[in-house]
Amino acid sequence: MLVKDRGKSIRIRKLEVMHRRVIKLHPKYLTMEDELSGRLAGHFGEQSNDYFLKPFRDFSVMHDLRLTAHESYFQIDTLLLSPRYLLNLEVKYITGTLVFDHLNQVIRVKDDGSEEAFRNPIFQVKRQQSHLIEWMIKNRIPPIPVRSLVVMSNPRTIIKAPPSNKDFLHYITHSPYLQEKIKMIDKMYTDEKLTIKEVTKLSKLLVRHHCPENPDLLKRYGIEEKDIIKGVYCTECFYLPVVRQYGKWHCSRCNFQSEDLHLATLEDFALLFGPTITNKQFCDFLQVPSRHVAKRILRTLDLSYTGTYKNRKYLLPYLL
Ligand SMILES: [Zn+2]
């Protein structure tokens, strides 16, 4: 049963807006584009891995959890919950070859033959596992075994490890073998440690404590307001800016017309600048010359607001 689905993270959604709106001449544009493509590959890798979890209907499945640990956070890609044990899955989409040596050092050999040191994913899942156990103790969950696996979601990734590396066999699998691996683990844990009711309670508690990451990427990439292209964009062909004529937005590139294209652009605004907007900001960002038109559009959205007429701030619910 799927308890918590995965959507695109706020980080990816912010990067997508920046990719669409930051001027291409910005010195950090290519770095930002690289981050976006890497994170999208990871996101689609995680999604494709979900396919292999379909047969396991008895588990409660949760995706993308971010929980607190010692004033900081730990993240879990996928957590499977059963009354007998929990299974933490860290999904990795990696290109090239990963070489584990007997000391658990990891080297990634890229397709062009160049090598780089790679953060050992086994240490990463071990750390997640101990954070999760601590979190459960703190939240008075009865003790239950936790297992962890690193799932390589790119079938073309080659993984090399010496037979003496026991951790490797215990923790790493390719996604097509995930089902077999889970069946094997399943046989090892036969005692029920939690009731079904307690599992449901635990999953609800995890959802309640989930704290989505909301990084300030404009600051991180040194992007200022002047670097951002304003205007309403066409959701069909991504052309920007579309113009408003007789109460409709009209795209001059693909001829798409719609009354509510401003919704997608307001989402962009919220992701870039935060969840409130004034009439003035609306006119400026959506390039609407008339504040009366802006007011009319804002009124149709039925947004909650704070402040009096002139300083009114409308709440954009897109980030919630
Ligand atoms: Zn268009």
CSV table of C-alpha atoms and ligand atoms in Angstrom, one decimal:
chain,number,residue,atom,x,y,z
A,1,MET,CA,0.0,0.0,0.0
A,2,LEU,CA,1.4,3.4,-1.0
A,3,VAL,CA,1.3,5.7,2.0
A,4,LYS,CA,3.5,8.6,0.8
A,5,ASP,CA,4.1,9.1,-2.9
A,6,ARG,CA,7.1,10.9,-4.4
A,7,GLY,CA,6.6,14.1,-6.3
A,8,LYS,CA,9.3,16.2,-7.8
A,9,SER,CA,11.2,17.8,-4.9
A,10,ILE,CA,11.0,21.6,-4.3
A,11,ARG,CA,14.7,21.7,-5.3
A,12,ILE,CA,14.0,20.2,-8.7
A,13,ARG,CA,11.0,22.4,-9.3
A,14,LYS,CA,13.1,25.5,-8.3
A,15,LEU,CA,15.8,24.4,-10.7
A,16,GLU,CA,13.3,23.9,-13.5
A,17,VAL,CA,12.0,27.5,-13.0
A,18,MET,CA,15.5,28.8,-12.9
A,19,HIS,CA,16.4,26.9,-16.1
A,20,ARG,CA,13.4,28.5,-17.8
A,21,ARG,CA,13.9,32.0,-16.5
A,22,VAL,CA,17.5,32.8,-15.7
A,23,ILE,CA,19.3,34.5,-18.6
A,24,LYS,CA,21.5,32.1,-20.4
A,25,LEU,CA,24.5,34.4,-20.1
A,26,HIS,CA,24.6,34.1,-16.3
A,27,PRO,CA,28.0,32.7,-15.2
A,28,LYS,CA,26.4,29.9,-13.2
A,29,TYR,CA,23.8,28.9,-15.8
A,30,LEU,CA,25.6,25.8,-17.0
A,31,THR,CA,26.4,24.6,-13.4
A,32,MET,CA,22.7,25.0,-12.6
A,33,GLU,CA,21.7,23.1,-15.7
A,34,ASP,CA,24.1,20.3,-14.7
A,35,GLU,CA,22.6,20.1,-11.3
A,36,LEU,CA,19.1,19.9,-12.8
A,37,SER,CA,19.9,17.1,-15.3
A,38,GLY,CA,21.7,15.1,-12.5
A,39,ARG,CA,18.8,15.5,-10.1
A,40,LEU,CA,16.2,14.7,-12.8
A,41,ALA,CA,18.1,11.5,-13.7
A,42,GLY,CA,18.0,10.5,-10.0
A,43,HIS,CA,14.3,11.3,-9.8
A,44,PHE,CA,13.4,9.2,-12.8
A,45,GLY,CA,15.8,6.4,-11.6
A,46,GLU,CA,13.8,6.3,-8.3
A,47,GLN,CA,10.5,6.3,-10.2
A,48,SER,CA,11.6,3.4,-12.5
A,49,ASN,CA,12.6,1.5,-9.4
A,50,ASP,CA,9.1,1.7,-8.0
A,51,TYR,CA,8.0,-0.8,-10.7
A,52,PHE,CA,10.0,-3.5,-8.9
A,53,LEU,CA,8.2,-2.9,-5.7
A,54,LYS,CA,4.7,-3.5,-7.1
A,55,PRO,CA,4.5,-7.2,-6.1
A,56,PHE,CA,5.0,-6.4,-2.5
A,57,ARG,CA,1.5,-5.3,-1.6
A,58,ASP,CA,1.8,-6.3,2.1
A,59,PHE,CA,4.3,-3.5,2.8
A,60,SER,CA,3.3,0.1,3.5
A,61,VAL,CA,5.5,2.1,1.0
A,62,MET,CA,6.7,5.6,1.7
A,63,HIS,CA,8.9,7.7,-0.6
A,64,ASP,CA,11.1,10.7,0.0
A,65,LEU,CA,11.1,11.1,3.7
A,66,ARG,CA,13.2,13.8,5.4
A,67,LEU,CA,13.4,13.7,9.2
A,68,THR,CA,15.3,15.4,11.9
A,69,ALA,CA,18.4,13.9,13.6
A,70,HIS,CA,20.6,15.9,16.0
A,71,GLU,CA,19.6,19.4,14.8
A,72,SER,CA,20.1,18.2,11.2
A,73,TYR,CA,18.2,16.0,8.7
A,74,PHE,CA,18.4,12.6,7.2
A,75,GLN,CA,16.7,11.6,4.0
A,76,ILE,CA,15.2,8.2,2.9
A,77,ASP,CA,14.3,7.5,-0.7
A,78,THR,CA,12.0,4.7,-0.1
A,79,LEU,CA,10.9,3.0,3.2
A,80,LEU,CA,9.0,-0.3,3.2
A,81,LEU,CA,7.2,-1.0,6.5
A,82,SER,CA,5.9,-4.4,7.6
A,83,PRO,CA,5.0,-5.8,11.1
A,84,ARG,CA,8.2,-7.9,11.0
A,85,TYR,CA,10.9,-5.4,9.8
A,86,LEU,CA,11.5,-2.1,8.0
A,87,LEU,CA,13.5,-1.9,4.7
A,88,ASN,CA,15.3,1.3,3.8
A,89,LEU,CA,16.1,1.7,0.1
A,90,GLU,CA,18.6,4.2,-1.2
A,91,VAL,CA,18.2,4.5,-5.0
A,92,LYS,CA,21.2,5.5,-7.0
A,93,TYR,CA,21.3,6.3,-10.7
A,94,ILE,CA,24.9,6.2,-11.7
A,95,THR,CA,26.6,6.1,-15.1
A,96,GLY,CA,29.9,4.4,-15.6
A,97,THR,CA,31.6,1.8,-13.4
A,98,LEU,CA,31.7,1.7,-9.6
A,99,VAL,CA,34.7,0.0,-8.1
A,100,PHE,CA,34.6,-1.0,-4.4
A,101,ASP,CA,37.9,-2.1,-2.9
A,102,HIS,CA,38.4,-4.3,0.2
A,103,LEU,CA,38.7,-1.2,2.4
A,104,ASN,CA,35.3,0.0,1.1
A,105,GLN,CA,36.7,2.9,-0.8
A,106,VAL,CA,34.7,3.6,-3.9
A,107,ILE,CA,36.0,4.9,-7.2
A,108,ARG,CA,33.8,5.9,-10.1
A,109,VAL,CA,35.2,5.3,-13.6
A,110,LYS,CA,33.4,7.4,-16.1
A,111,ASP,CA,32.7,6.4,-19.7
A,112,ASP,CA,35.6,8.5,-20.9
A,113,GLY,CA,38.0,6.5,-18.6
A,114,SER,CA,38.5,9.3,-16.0
A,115,GLU,CA,38.3,8.3,-12.3
A,116,GLU,CA,36.9,10.1,-9.3
A,117,ALA,CA,36.5,9.2,-5.6
A,118,PHE,CA,32.8,8.5,-4.9
A,119,ARG,CA,30.9,8.8,-1.6
A,120,ASN,CA,30.4,5.2,-0.4
A,121,PRO,CA,26.7,4.6,-0.6
A,122,ILE,CA,27.0,1.7,1.9
A,123,PHE,CA,28.2,4.1,4.6
A,124,GLN,CA,25.3,6.4,3.6
A,125,VAL,CA,22.6,3.7,4.1
A,126,LYS,CA,24.2,2.6,7.4
A,127,ARG,CA,24.0,6.2,8.6
A,128,GLN,CA,20.4,6.5,7.5
A,129,GLN,CA,19.6,3.2,9.2
A,130,SER,CA,21.1,4.3,12.6
A,131,HIS,CA,19.4,7.7,12.3
A,132,LEU,CA,16.1,6.0,11.7
A,133,ILE,CA,16.5,3.6,14.6
A,134,GLU,CA,17.4,6.6,16.9
A,135,TRP,CA,14.3,8.5,15.6
A,136,MET,CA,12.1,5.5,16.4
A,137,ILE,CA,13.5,5.1,19.9
A,138,LYS,CA,12.9,8.9,20.5
A,139,ASN,CA,9.3,8.5,19.3
A,140,ARG,CA,8.7,5.4,21.4
A,141,ILE,CA,8.2,3.0,18.6
A,142,PRO,CA,8.6,-0.6,19.9
A,143,PRO,CA,11.9,-2.1,18.6
A,144,ILE,CA,11.8,-3.6,15.1
A,145,PRO,CA,14.6,-4.7,12.9
A,146,VAL,CA,15.7,-2.3,10.1
A,147,ARG,CA,17.5,-3.4,7.0
A,148,SER,CA,19.0,-1.2,4.3
A,149,LEU,CA,19.8,-1.7,0.6
A,150,VAL,CA,21.5,0.5,-2.0
A,151,VAL,CA,19.6,-0.1,-5.3
A,152,MET,CA,21.4,0.7,-8.5
A,153,SER,CA,18.6,1.9,-10.8
A,154,ASN,CA,20.7,2.3,-14.0
A,155,PRO,CA,20.9,-1.2,-15.5
A,156,ARG,CA,24.1,-0.2,-17.4
A,157,THR,CA,26.0,0.7,-14.2
A,158,ILE,CA,28.8,-1.8,-13.8
A,159,ILE,CA,29.7,-2.6,-10.2
A,160,LYS,CA,33.0,-4.3,-9.2
A,161,ALA,CA,33.9,-5.5,-5.8
A,162,PRO,CA,36.3,-8.1,-4.4
A,163,PRO,CA,34.6,-11.3,-3.1
A,164,SER,CA,36.1,-10.5,0.3
A,165,ASN,CA,33.9,-7.4,0.6
A,166,LYS,CA,31.0,-8.8,2.7
A,167,ASP,CA,29.2,-5.4,3.1
A,168,PHE,CA,28.9,-5.3,-0.7
A,169,LEU,CA,26.8,-8.5,-0.9
A,170,HIS,CA,24.7,-7.4,2.1
A,171,TYR,CA,23.9,-3.9,1.0
A,172,ILE,CA,24.1,-3.5,-2.8
A,173,THR,CA,21.7,-4.7,-5.5
A,174,HIS,CA,20.7,-3.8,-9.1
A,175,SER,CA,17.0,-2.9,-9.4
A,176,PRO,CA,16.1,-6.0,-11.6
A,177,TYR,CA,17.3,-8.2,-8.7
A,178,LEU,CA,15.6,-6.2,-6.0
A,179,GLN,CA,12.5,-8.5,-5.9
A,180,GLU,CA,14.7,-11.6,-5.3
A,181,LYS,CA,16.7,-9.7,-2.7
A,182,ILE,CA,13.6,-8.6,-0.8
A,183,LYS,CA,12.2,-12.2,-0.9
A,184,MET,CA,15.4,-13.4,0.7
A,185,ILE,CA,15.4,-10.8,3.4
A,186,ASP,CA,11.7,-11.5,4.0
A,187,LYS,CA,12.4,-15.1,4.9
A,188,MET,CA,14.9,-13.9,7.6
A,189,TYR,CA,12.3,-12.0,9.6
A,190,THR,CA,9.4,-14.1,10.6
A,191,ASP,CA,8.4,-12.7,14.0
A,192,GLU,CA,5.9,-9.9,14.2
A,193,LYS,CA,7.3,-7.0,16.2
A,194,LEU,CA,4.5,-4.6,15.5
A,195,THR,CA,0.7,-5.0,15.0
A,196,ILE,CA,-0.8,-3.7,11.7
A,197,LYS,CA,-2.3,-0.9,13.8
A,198,GLU,CA,1.2,0.1,15.1
A,199,VAL,CA,2.6,0.0,11.5
A,200,THR,CA,-0.2,2.4,10.4
A,201,LYS,CA,0.5,4.6,13.4
A,202,LEU,CA,4.2,4.6,12.6
A,203,SER,CA,3.6,5.6,9.0
A,204,LYS,CA,1.3,8.4,10.0
A,205,LEU,CA,3.9,9.6,12.4
A,206,LEU,CA,6.6,9.6,9.7
A,207,VAL,CA,4.4,11.6,7.4
A,208,ARG,CA,3.7,14.1,10.1
A,209,HIS,CA,7.4,14.5,10.9
A,210,HIS,CA,8.4,14.8,7.3
A,211,CYS,CA,10.0,18.1,6.7
A,212,PRO,CA,10.5,19.0,2.9
A,213,GLU,CA,13.7,20.7,2.0
A,214,ASN,CA,13.3,24.2,0.6
A,215,PRO,CA,16.8,25.5,-0.3
A,216,ASP,CA,17.5,29.1,-1.2
A,217,LEU,CA,18.9,28.4,-4.7
A,218,LEU,CA,18.9,32.0,-5.9
A,219,LYS,CA,21.4,32.8,-3.2
A,220,ARG,CA,23.4,29.7,-3.8
A,221,TYR,CA,23.8,30.5,-7.5
A,222,GLY,CA,24.2,34.2,-7.0
A,223,ILE,CA,21.1,35.0,-9.1
A,224,GLU,CA,19.6,38.5,-8.7
A,225,GLU,CA,16.2,39.7,-9.8
A,226,LYS,CA,17.8,41.4,-12.9
A,227,ASP,CA,18.9,37.9,-14.1
A,228,ILE,CA,15.4,36.6,-14.2
A,229,ILE,CA,13.2,36.8,-17.3
A,230,LYS,CA,9.7,37.9,-16.4
A,231,GLY,CA,6.4,37.3,-18.1
A,232,VAL,CA,3.8,34.6,-18.4
A,233,TYR,CA,5.1,31.4,-20.1
A,234,CYS,CA,3.2,29.1,-22.5
A,235,THR,CA,2.7,25.7,-20.9
A,236,GLU,CA,2.6,24.0,-24.3
A,237,CYS,CA,5.8,25.3,-25.9
A,238,PHE,CA,7.5,27.1,-23.0
A,239,TYR,CA,7.6,30.4,-25.0
A,240,LEU,CA,7.9,33.5,-22.8
A,241,PRO,CA,6.3,36.0,-22.7
A,242,VAL,CA,2.8,35.3,-23.9
A,243,VAL,CA,0.4,38.3,-24.2
A,244,ARG,CA,-3.0,38.8,-22.7
A,245,GLN,CA,-5.8,39.9,-25.2
A,246,TYR,CA,-9.5,40.1,-24.5
A,247,GLY,CA,-9.2,38.1,-21.2
A,248,LYS,CA,-7.1,35.3,-22.7
A,249,TRP,CA,-3.4,34.6,-22.8
A,250,HIS,CA,-2.2,34.0,-26.4
A,251,CYS,CA,1.1,32.4,-27.4
A,252,SER,CA,2.5,33.9,-30.5
A,253,ARG,CA,4.8,30.9,-31.1
A,254,CYS,CA,2.4,28.0,-31.0
A,255,ASN,CA,-1.0,29.8,-31.0
A,256,PHE,CA,-2.1,28.2,-27.8
A,257,GLN,CA,-4.7,30.2,-26.0
A,258,SER,CA,-5.9,29.9,-22.4
A,259,GLU,CA,-7.6,32.0,-19.8
A,260,ASP,CA,-5.5,30.7,-16.9
A,261,LEU,CA,-1.9,30.5,-18.1
A,262,HIS,CA,-1.0,32.9,-15.2
A,263,LEU,CA,-1.4,30.0,-12.8
A,264,ALA,CA,1.8,28.2,-13.9
A,265,THR,CA,3.7,31.5,-13.8
A,266,LEU,CA,2.4,32.3,-10.3
A,267,GLU,CA,3.8,28.9,-9.3
A,268,ASP,CA,7.2,30.0,-10.8
A,269,PHE,CA,7.0,33.2,-8.7
A,270,ALA,CA,6.3,31.3,-5.5
A,271,LEU,CA,9.2,28.9,-6.1
A,272,LEU,CA,11.6,31.9,-6.8
A,273,PHE,CA,10.4,34.5,-4.3
A,274,GLY,CA,8.2,32.8,-1.7
A,275,PRO,CA,4.6,32.1,-1.1
A,276,THR,CA,3.1,35.7,-1.1
A,277,ILE,CA,2.6,38.2,-3.8
A,278,THR,CA,1.4,41.9,-3.9
A,279,ASN,CA,-0.6,43.5,-6.8
A,280,LYS,CA,2.6,45.4,-7.7
A,281,GLN,CA,4.7,42.3,-7.8
A,282,PHE,CA,2.0,40.6,-9.9
A,283,CYS,CA,2.0,43.4,-12.5
A,284,ASP,CA,5.8,43.3,-12.6
A,285,PHE,CA,6.4,39.6,-12.7
A,286,LEU,CA,3.6,38.7,-15.1
A,287,GLN,CA,4.2,41.9,-17.1
A,288,VAL,CA,0.6,43.0,-16.7
A,289,PRO,CA,0.5,46.8,-17.3
A,290,SER,CA,-2.8,47.5,-15.5
A,291,ARG,CA,-3.1,47.0,-11.8
A,292,HIS,CA,-6.9,46.7,-12.3
A,293,VAL,CA,-6.5,43.7,-14.6
A,294,ALA,CA,-4.1,42.3,-12.0
A,295,LYS,CA,-6.6,42.8,-9.3
A,296,ARG,CA,-9.4,41.2,-11.4
A,297,ILE,CA,-7.2,38.1,-12.1
A,298,LEU,CA,-6.2,37.9,-8.4
A,299,ARG,CA,-9.8,38.1,-7.4
A,300,THR,CA,-10.8,35.1,-9.6
A,301,LEU,CA,-8.1,33.0,-7.8
A,302,ASP,CA,-9.9,33.4,-4.5
A,303,LEU,CA,-6.6,33.5,-2.6
A,304,SER,CA,-6.4,34.2,1.1
A,305,TYR,CA,-4.6,37.4,1.9
A,306,THR,CA,-3.2,39.6,4.7
A,307,GLY,CA,-3.0,43.4,5.0
A,308,THR,CA,-5.2,46.2,3.9
A,309,TYR,CA,-6.0,47.3,0.3
A,310,LYS,CA,-2.6,48.9,-0.6
A,311,ASN,CA,-0.3,46.5,1.2
A,312,ARG,CA,-2.4,43.4,0.5
A,313,LYS,CA,-0.3,40.3,0.2
A,314,TYR,CA,-2.0,37.3,-1.4
A,315,LEU,CA,-1.0,33.8,-0.3
A,316,LEU,CA,0.0,31.5,-3.2
A,317,PRO,CA,-0.7,27.9,-2.0
A,318,TYR,CA,1.6,26.3,-4.6
A,319,LEU,CA,4.4,25.4,-2.2
A,320,LEU,CA,2.2,24.0,0.5
B,1,ZN,ZN,3.2,28.3,-27.0
